[in-house]
Coordinates of C-alpha atoms in Angstrom, one line a residue:
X1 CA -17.6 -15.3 -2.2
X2 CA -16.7 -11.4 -2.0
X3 CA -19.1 -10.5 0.7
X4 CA -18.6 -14.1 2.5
X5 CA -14.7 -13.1 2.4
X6 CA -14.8 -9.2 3.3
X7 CA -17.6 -9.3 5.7
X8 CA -15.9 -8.7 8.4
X9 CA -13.8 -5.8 6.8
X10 CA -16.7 -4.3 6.3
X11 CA -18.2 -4.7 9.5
X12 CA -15.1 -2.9 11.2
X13 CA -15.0 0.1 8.8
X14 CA -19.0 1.0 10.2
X15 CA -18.1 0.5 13.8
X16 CA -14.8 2.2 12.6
X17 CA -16.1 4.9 11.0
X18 CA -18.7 5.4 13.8
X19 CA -16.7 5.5 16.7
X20 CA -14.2 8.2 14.5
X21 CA -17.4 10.4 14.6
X22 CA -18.1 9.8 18.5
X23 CA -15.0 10.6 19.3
X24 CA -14.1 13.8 17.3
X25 CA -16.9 14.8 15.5
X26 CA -17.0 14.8 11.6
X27 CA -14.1 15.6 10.8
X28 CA -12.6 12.2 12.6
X29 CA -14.6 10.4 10.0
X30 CA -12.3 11.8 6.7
X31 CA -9.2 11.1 8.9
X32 CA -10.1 7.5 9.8
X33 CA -10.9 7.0 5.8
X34 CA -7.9 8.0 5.0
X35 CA -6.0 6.5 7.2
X36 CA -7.6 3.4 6.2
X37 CA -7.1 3.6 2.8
X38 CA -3.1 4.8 2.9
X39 CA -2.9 1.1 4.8
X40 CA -4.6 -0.5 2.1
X41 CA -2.3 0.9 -0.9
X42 CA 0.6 0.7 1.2
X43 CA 0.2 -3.0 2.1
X44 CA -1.4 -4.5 -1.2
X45 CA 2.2 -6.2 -2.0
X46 CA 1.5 -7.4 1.7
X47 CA -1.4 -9.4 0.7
X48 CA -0.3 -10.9 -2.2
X49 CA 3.2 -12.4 -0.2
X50 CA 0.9 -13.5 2.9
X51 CA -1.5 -15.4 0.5
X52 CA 1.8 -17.4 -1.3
X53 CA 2.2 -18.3 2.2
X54 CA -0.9 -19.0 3.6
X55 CA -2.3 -21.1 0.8
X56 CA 0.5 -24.1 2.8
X57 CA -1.2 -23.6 5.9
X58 CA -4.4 -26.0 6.9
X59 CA -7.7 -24.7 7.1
X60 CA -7.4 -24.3 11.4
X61 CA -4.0 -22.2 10.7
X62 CA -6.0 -20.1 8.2
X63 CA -8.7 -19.3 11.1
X64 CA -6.0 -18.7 13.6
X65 CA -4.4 -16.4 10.6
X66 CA -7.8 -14.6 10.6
X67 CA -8.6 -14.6 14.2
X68 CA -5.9 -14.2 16.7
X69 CA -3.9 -13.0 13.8
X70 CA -5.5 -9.5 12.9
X71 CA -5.8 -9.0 16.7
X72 CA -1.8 -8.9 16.8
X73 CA -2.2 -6.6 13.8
X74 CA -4.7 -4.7 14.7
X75 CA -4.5 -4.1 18.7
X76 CA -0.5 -5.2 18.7
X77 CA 0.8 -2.9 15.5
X78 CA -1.3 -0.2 14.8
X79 CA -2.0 -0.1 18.8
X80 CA 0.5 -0.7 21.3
X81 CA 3.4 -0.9 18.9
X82 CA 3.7 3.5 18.7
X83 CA 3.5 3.5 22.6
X84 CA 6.2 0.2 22.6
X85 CA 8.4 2.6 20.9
X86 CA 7.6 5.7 22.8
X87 CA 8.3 3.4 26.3
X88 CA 12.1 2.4 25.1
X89 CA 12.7 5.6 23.2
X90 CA 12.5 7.6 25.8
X91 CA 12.4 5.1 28.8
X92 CA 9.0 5.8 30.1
X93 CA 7.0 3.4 31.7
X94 CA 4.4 2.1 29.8
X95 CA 1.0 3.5 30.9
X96 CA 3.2 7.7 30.8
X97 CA 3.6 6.5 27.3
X98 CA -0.6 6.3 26.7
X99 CA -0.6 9.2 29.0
X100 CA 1.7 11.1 26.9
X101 CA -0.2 10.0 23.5
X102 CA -3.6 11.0 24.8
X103 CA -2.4 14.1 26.5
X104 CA 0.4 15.8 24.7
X105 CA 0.1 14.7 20.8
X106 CA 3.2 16.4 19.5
X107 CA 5.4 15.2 21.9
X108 CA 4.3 11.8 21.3
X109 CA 5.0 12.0 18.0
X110 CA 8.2 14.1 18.1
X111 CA 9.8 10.5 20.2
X112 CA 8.2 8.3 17.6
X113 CA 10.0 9.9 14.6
X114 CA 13.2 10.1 16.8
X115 CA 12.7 6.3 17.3
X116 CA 12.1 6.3 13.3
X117 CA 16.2 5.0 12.2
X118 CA 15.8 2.2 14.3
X119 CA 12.1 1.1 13.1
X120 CA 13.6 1.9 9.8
X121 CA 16.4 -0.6 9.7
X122 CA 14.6 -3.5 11.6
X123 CA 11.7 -3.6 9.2
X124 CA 14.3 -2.8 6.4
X125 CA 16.7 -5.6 6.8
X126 CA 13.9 -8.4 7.3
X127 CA 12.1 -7.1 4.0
X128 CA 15.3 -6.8 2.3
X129 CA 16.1 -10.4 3.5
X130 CA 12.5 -12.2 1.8
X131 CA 13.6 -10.4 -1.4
X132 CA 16.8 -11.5 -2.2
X133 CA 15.7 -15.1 -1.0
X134 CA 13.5 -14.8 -3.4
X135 CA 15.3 -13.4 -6.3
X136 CA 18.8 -15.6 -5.5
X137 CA 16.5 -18.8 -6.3
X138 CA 15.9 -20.5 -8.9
X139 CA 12.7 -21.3 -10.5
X140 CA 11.0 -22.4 -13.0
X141 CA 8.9 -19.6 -13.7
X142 CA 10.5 -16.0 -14.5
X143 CA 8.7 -12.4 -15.4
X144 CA 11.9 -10.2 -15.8
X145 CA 14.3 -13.5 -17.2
X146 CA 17.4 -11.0 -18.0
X147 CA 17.5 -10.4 -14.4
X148 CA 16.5 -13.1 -12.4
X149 CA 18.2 -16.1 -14.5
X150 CA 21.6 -14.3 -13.8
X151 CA 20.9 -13.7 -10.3
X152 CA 19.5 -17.4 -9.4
X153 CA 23.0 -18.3 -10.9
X154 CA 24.6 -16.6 -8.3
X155 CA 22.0 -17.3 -5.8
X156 CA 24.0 -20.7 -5.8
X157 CA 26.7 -19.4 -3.5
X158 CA 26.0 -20.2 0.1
X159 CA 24.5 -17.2 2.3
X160 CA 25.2 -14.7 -0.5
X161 CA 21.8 -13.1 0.4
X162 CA 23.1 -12.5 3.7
X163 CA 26.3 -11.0 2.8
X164 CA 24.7 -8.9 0.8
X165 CA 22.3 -8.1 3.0
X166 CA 25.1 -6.7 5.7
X167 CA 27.1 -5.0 3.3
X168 CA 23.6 -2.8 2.7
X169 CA 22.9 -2.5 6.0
X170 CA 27.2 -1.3 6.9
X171 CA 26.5 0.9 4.1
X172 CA 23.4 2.7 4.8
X173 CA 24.9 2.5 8.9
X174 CA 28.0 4.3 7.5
X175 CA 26.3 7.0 5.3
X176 CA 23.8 7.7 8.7
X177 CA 27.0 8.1 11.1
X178 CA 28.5 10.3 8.5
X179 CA 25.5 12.6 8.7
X180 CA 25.0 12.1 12.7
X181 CA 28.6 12.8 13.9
X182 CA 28.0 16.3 11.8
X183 CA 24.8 16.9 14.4
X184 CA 26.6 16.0 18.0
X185 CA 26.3 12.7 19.8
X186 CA 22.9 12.1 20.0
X187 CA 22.7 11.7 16.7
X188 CA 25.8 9.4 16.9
X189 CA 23.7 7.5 19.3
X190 CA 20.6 6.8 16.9
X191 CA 23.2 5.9 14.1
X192 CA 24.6 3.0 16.3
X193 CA 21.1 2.4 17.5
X194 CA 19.8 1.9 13.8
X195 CA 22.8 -0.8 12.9
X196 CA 21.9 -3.2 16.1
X197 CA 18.4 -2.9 15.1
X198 CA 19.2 -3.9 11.5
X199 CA 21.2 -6.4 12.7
X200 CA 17.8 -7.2 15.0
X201 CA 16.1 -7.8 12.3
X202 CA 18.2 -10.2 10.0
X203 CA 18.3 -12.3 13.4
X204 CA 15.0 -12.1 13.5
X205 CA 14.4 -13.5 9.9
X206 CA 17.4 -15.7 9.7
X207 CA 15.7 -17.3 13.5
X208 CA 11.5 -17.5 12.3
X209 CA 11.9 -18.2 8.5
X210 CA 14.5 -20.9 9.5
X211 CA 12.8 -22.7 12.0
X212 CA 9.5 -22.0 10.1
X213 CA 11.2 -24.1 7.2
X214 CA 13.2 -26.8 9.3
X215 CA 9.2 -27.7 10.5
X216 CA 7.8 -27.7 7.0
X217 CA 10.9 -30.0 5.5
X218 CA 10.5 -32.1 8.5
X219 CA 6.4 -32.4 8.2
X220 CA 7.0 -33.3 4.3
X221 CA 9.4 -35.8 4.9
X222 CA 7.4 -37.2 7.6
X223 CA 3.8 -37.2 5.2
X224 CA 6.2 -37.9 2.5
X225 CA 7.4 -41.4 4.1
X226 CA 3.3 -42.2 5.2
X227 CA 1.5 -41.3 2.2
X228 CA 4.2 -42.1 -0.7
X229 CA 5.1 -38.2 -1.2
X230 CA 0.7 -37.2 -0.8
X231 CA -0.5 -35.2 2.1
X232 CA -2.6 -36.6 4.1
X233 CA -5.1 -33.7 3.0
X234 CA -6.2 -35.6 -0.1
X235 CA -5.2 -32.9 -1.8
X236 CA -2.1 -31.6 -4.0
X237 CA 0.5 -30.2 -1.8
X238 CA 1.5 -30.3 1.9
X239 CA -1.2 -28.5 4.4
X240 CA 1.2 -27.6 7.3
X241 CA 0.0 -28.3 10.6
X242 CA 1.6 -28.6 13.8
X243 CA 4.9 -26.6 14.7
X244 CA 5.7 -26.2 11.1
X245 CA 2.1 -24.3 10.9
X246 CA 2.8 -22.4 14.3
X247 CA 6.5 -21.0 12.7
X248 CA 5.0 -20.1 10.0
X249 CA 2.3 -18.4 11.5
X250 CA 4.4 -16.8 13.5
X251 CA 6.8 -15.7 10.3
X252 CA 3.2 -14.6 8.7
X253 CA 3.1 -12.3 12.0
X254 CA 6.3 -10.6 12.1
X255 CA 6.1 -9.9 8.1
X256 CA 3.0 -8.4 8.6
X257 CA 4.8 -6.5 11.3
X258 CA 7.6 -5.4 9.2
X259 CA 5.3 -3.7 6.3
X260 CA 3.2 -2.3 9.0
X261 CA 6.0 0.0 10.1
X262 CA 6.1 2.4 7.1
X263 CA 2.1 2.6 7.4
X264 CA 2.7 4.1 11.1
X265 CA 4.9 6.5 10.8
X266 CA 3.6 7.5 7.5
X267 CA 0.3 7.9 9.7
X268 CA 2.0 10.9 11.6
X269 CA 2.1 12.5 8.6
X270 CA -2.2 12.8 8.4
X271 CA -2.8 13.1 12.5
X272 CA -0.8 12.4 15.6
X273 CA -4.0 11.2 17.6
X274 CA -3.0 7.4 18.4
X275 CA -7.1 6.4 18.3
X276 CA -7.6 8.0 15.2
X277 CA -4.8 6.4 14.1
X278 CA -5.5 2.9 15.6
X279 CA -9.0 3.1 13.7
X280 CA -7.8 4.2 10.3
X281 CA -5.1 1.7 10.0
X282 CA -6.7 -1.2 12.0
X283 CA -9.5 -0.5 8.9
X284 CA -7.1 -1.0 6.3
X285 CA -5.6 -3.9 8.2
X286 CA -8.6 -5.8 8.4
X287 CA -9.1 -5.4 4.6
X288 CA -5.5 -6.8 3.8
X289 CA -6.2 -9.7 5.4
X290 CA -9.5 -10.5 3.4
X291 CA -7.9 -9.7 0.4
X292 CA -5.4 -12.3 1.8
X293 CA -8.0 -15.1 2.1
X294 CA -9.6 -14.3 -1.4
X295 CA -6.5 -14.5 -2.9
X296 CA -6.1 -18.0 -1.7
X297 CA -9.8 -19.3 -1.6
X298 CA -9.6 -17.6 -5.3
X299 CA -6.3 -19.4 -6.3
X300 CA -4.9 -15.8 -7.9
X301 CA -1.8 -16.6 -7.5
X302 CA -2.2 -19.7 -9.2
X303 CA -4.4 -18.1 -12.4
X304 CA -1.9 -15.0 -12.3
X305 CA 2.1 -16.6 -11.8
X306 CA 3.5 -12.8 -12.1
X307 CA 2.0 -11.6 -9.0
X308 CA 4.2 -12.9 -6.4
X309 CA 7.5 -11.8 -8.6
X310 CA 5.5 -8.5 -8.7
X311 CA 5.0 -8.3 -5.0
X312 CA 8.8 -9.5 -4.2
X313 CA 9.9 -6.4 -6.0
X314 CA 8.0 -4.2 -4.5
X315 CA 9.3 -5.6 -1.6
X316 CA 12.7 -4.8 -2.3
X317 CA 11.7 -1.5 -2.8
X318 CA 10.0 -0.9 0.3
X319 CA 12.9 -2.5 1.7
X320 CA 15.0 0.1 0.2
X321 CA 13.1 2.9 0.7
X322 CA 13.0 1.9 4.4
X323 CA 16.9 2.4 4.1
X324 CA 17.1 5.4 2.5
X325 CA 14.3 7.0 5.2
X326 CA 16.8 6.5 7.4
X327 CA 19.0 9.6 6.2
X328 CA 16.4 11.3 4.0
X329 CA 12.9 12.1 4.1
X330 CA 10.7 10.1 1.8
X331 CA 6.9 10.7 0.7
X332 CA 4.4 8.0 1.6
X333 CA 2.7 8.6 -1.7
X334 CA 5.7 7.8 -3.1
X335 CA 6.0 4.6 -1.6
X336 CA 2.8 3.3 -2.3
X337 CA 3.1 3.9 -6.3
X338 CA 5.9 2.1 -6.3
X339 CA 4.1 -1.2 -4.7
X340 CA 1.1 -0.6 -6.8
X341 CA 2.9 -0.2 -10.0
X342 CA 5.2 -2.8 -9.7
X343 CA 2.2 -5.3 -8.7
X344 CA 0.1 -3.7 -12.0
X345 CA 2.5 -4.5 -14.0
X346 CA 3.1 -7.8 -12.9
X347 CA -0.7 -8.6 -13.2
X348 CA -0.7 -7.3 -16.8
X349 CA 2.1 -9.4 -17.8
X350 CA 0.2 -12.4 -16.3
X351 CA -2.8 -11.7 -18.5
X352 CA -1.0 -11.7 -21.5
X353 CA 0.4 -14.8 -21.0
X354 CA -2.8 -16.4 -20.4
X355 CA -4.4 -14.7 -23.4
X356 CA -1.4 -16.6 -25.0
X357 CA -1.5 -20.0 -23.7
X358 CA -5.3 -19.7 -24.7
X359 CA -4.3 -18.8 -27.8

């Protein structure tokens, strides 16, 4: 099951690997590793919220997931999305941009951390948004019951998560200005820049998780009305198909887009050569989304019910931390202890609990 799962992630880190070396001798080869493995810890909370939702999807979603999916990741985020950004930033056409990244590296990554406040508060706002969806519900199962019980309580008032989530985002907006209007109007300029794109990217969530869930309500009624509540699968459960599949496969995509955006800039921090870069993180990508699959085809998340509370917080704070980089600088190493902590300790809590319902 491991090697019929990971296969192809370890196919990709040879050829990976390899084509570091033929490009820039040896010394590529620890950069690409790296690289690959600062996606890996920085994205492990990723994996964990992607299998929750691909476990609704039907088998041919799950292959698209796999397929066309990690060719968006791969190609589209750890690619083409650094030369996206350097294109608007500094409104160059796109083939200057690769220019620019092939031919003069610190340039190309001095626009790329300019551009940072707005990738910041995009990718901040959406994350920000799954959490507090998922900590203003109520559910049956709770890890940290002091907190969450209270806060599904409130989670009762209609769009609270949203409010909340705007009052951050004015918040963080207003703290950046402060600091910008102190640095001349350029910096004025990103300030305003970074509250559209958090605004961007509640849109953005508010528009793919809503229609993603419209589809899925509308597909269990319909199975729902046919089968007597049973999916047509034969199995427990709803297998989405159709355009409640596609939404969610395209929600799947921009998620995946969202925690991809601390791994790339965090990747400046190791090299500033984009194929280097493309290789590391397109390893670590690749890895993600087999650990994805075995976490369904394993039913993990079923045996371990902590995990996805564990994941959710560490989404919150990425989320957060995404924020804060707005104004202040904030360690990558950092960042990923927080995710892998908070997803430990979730694990452990869910293994004492089964040692307990054994008992």
């Amino acid at each position: 099951m491991l090697w019929k799962t990971f296969r192809w992630a370890f196919a990709v880190t040879a050829v990976g690997l390899v084509g570091g070396v033929l490009y820039d001798g040896w010394t590529a080869l620890g950069i690409v590793a790296i690289l690959a493995v600062l996606e890996v810890s920085l994205s492990f909370d990723n994996a964990v919220i992607n299998a929750g939702i691909l476990k609704k999807l039907n088998a041919f979603w799950q292959r698209i997931f796999l397929t066309v999916g990690i060719l968006i990741a791969v190609f589209g985020m750890r690619l083409l999305f650094p030369v996206v950004i350097v294109s608007v930033s500094a409104r160059l056409a796109p083939h200057e941009a690769v220019h620019l990244a092939l031919t003069d590296k610190e340039r190309y990554q001095e626009l790329v951390t300019d551009a940072h406040p707005s990738i910041a508060a995009f990718g901040g706002m959406f994350l920000l948004m799954i959490f507090l969806d998922f900590i203003l519900e109520e559910r049956e199962t709770t890890w940290l019951g002091r907190v969450e019980r209270p806060l599904a309580r409130l989670g009762r008032i209609d769009m609270l998560s949203v409010c909340v989530a705007l009052v951050v985002l004015l918040v963080t907006s207003m703290t950046f200005a402060t600091q910008a209007h102190q640095h001349g109007g350029h910096h004025a300029d990103k300030a305003q820049t970074a509250l559209v794109s958090g605004v961007a990217g509640l849109v953005t969530y508010l528009v793919v998780h809503g229609l993603s869930g419209f589809f899925e309500a509308r597909l269990a009624g319909e199975e729902g009305g046919e089968e007597g509540g049973e999916a047509t699968s034969g199995r427990p459960g709803l297998a989405l198909a159709g355009r409640a599949a596609f939404f969610t496969f395209l929600y799947l995509e921009v998620l995946d887009a969202s925690f991809s955006f601390d791994g790339v800039i965090g990747a400046f921090a190791v090299t500033n050569d984009i194929v280097l870069m493309a290789l590391g993180l397109g390893i670590g990508a690749m890895y993600v989304r087999s650990l994805t699959v075995y976490l369904v085809r394993q039913g993990t998340l079923d045996d371990y019910v902590y995990l996805e509370h564990g994941a959710h917080y560490a989404i919150g704070a990425l989320a957060a931390v995404l924020l804060v980089s707005i104004r202040y600088e904030v360690n990558d190493i950092v960042t990923g202890l927080i995710g892998v902590t908070l997803i430990g300790a979730a694990f452990w809590s869910s293994v004492r609990l089964n040692r307990a319902t054994a008992g």
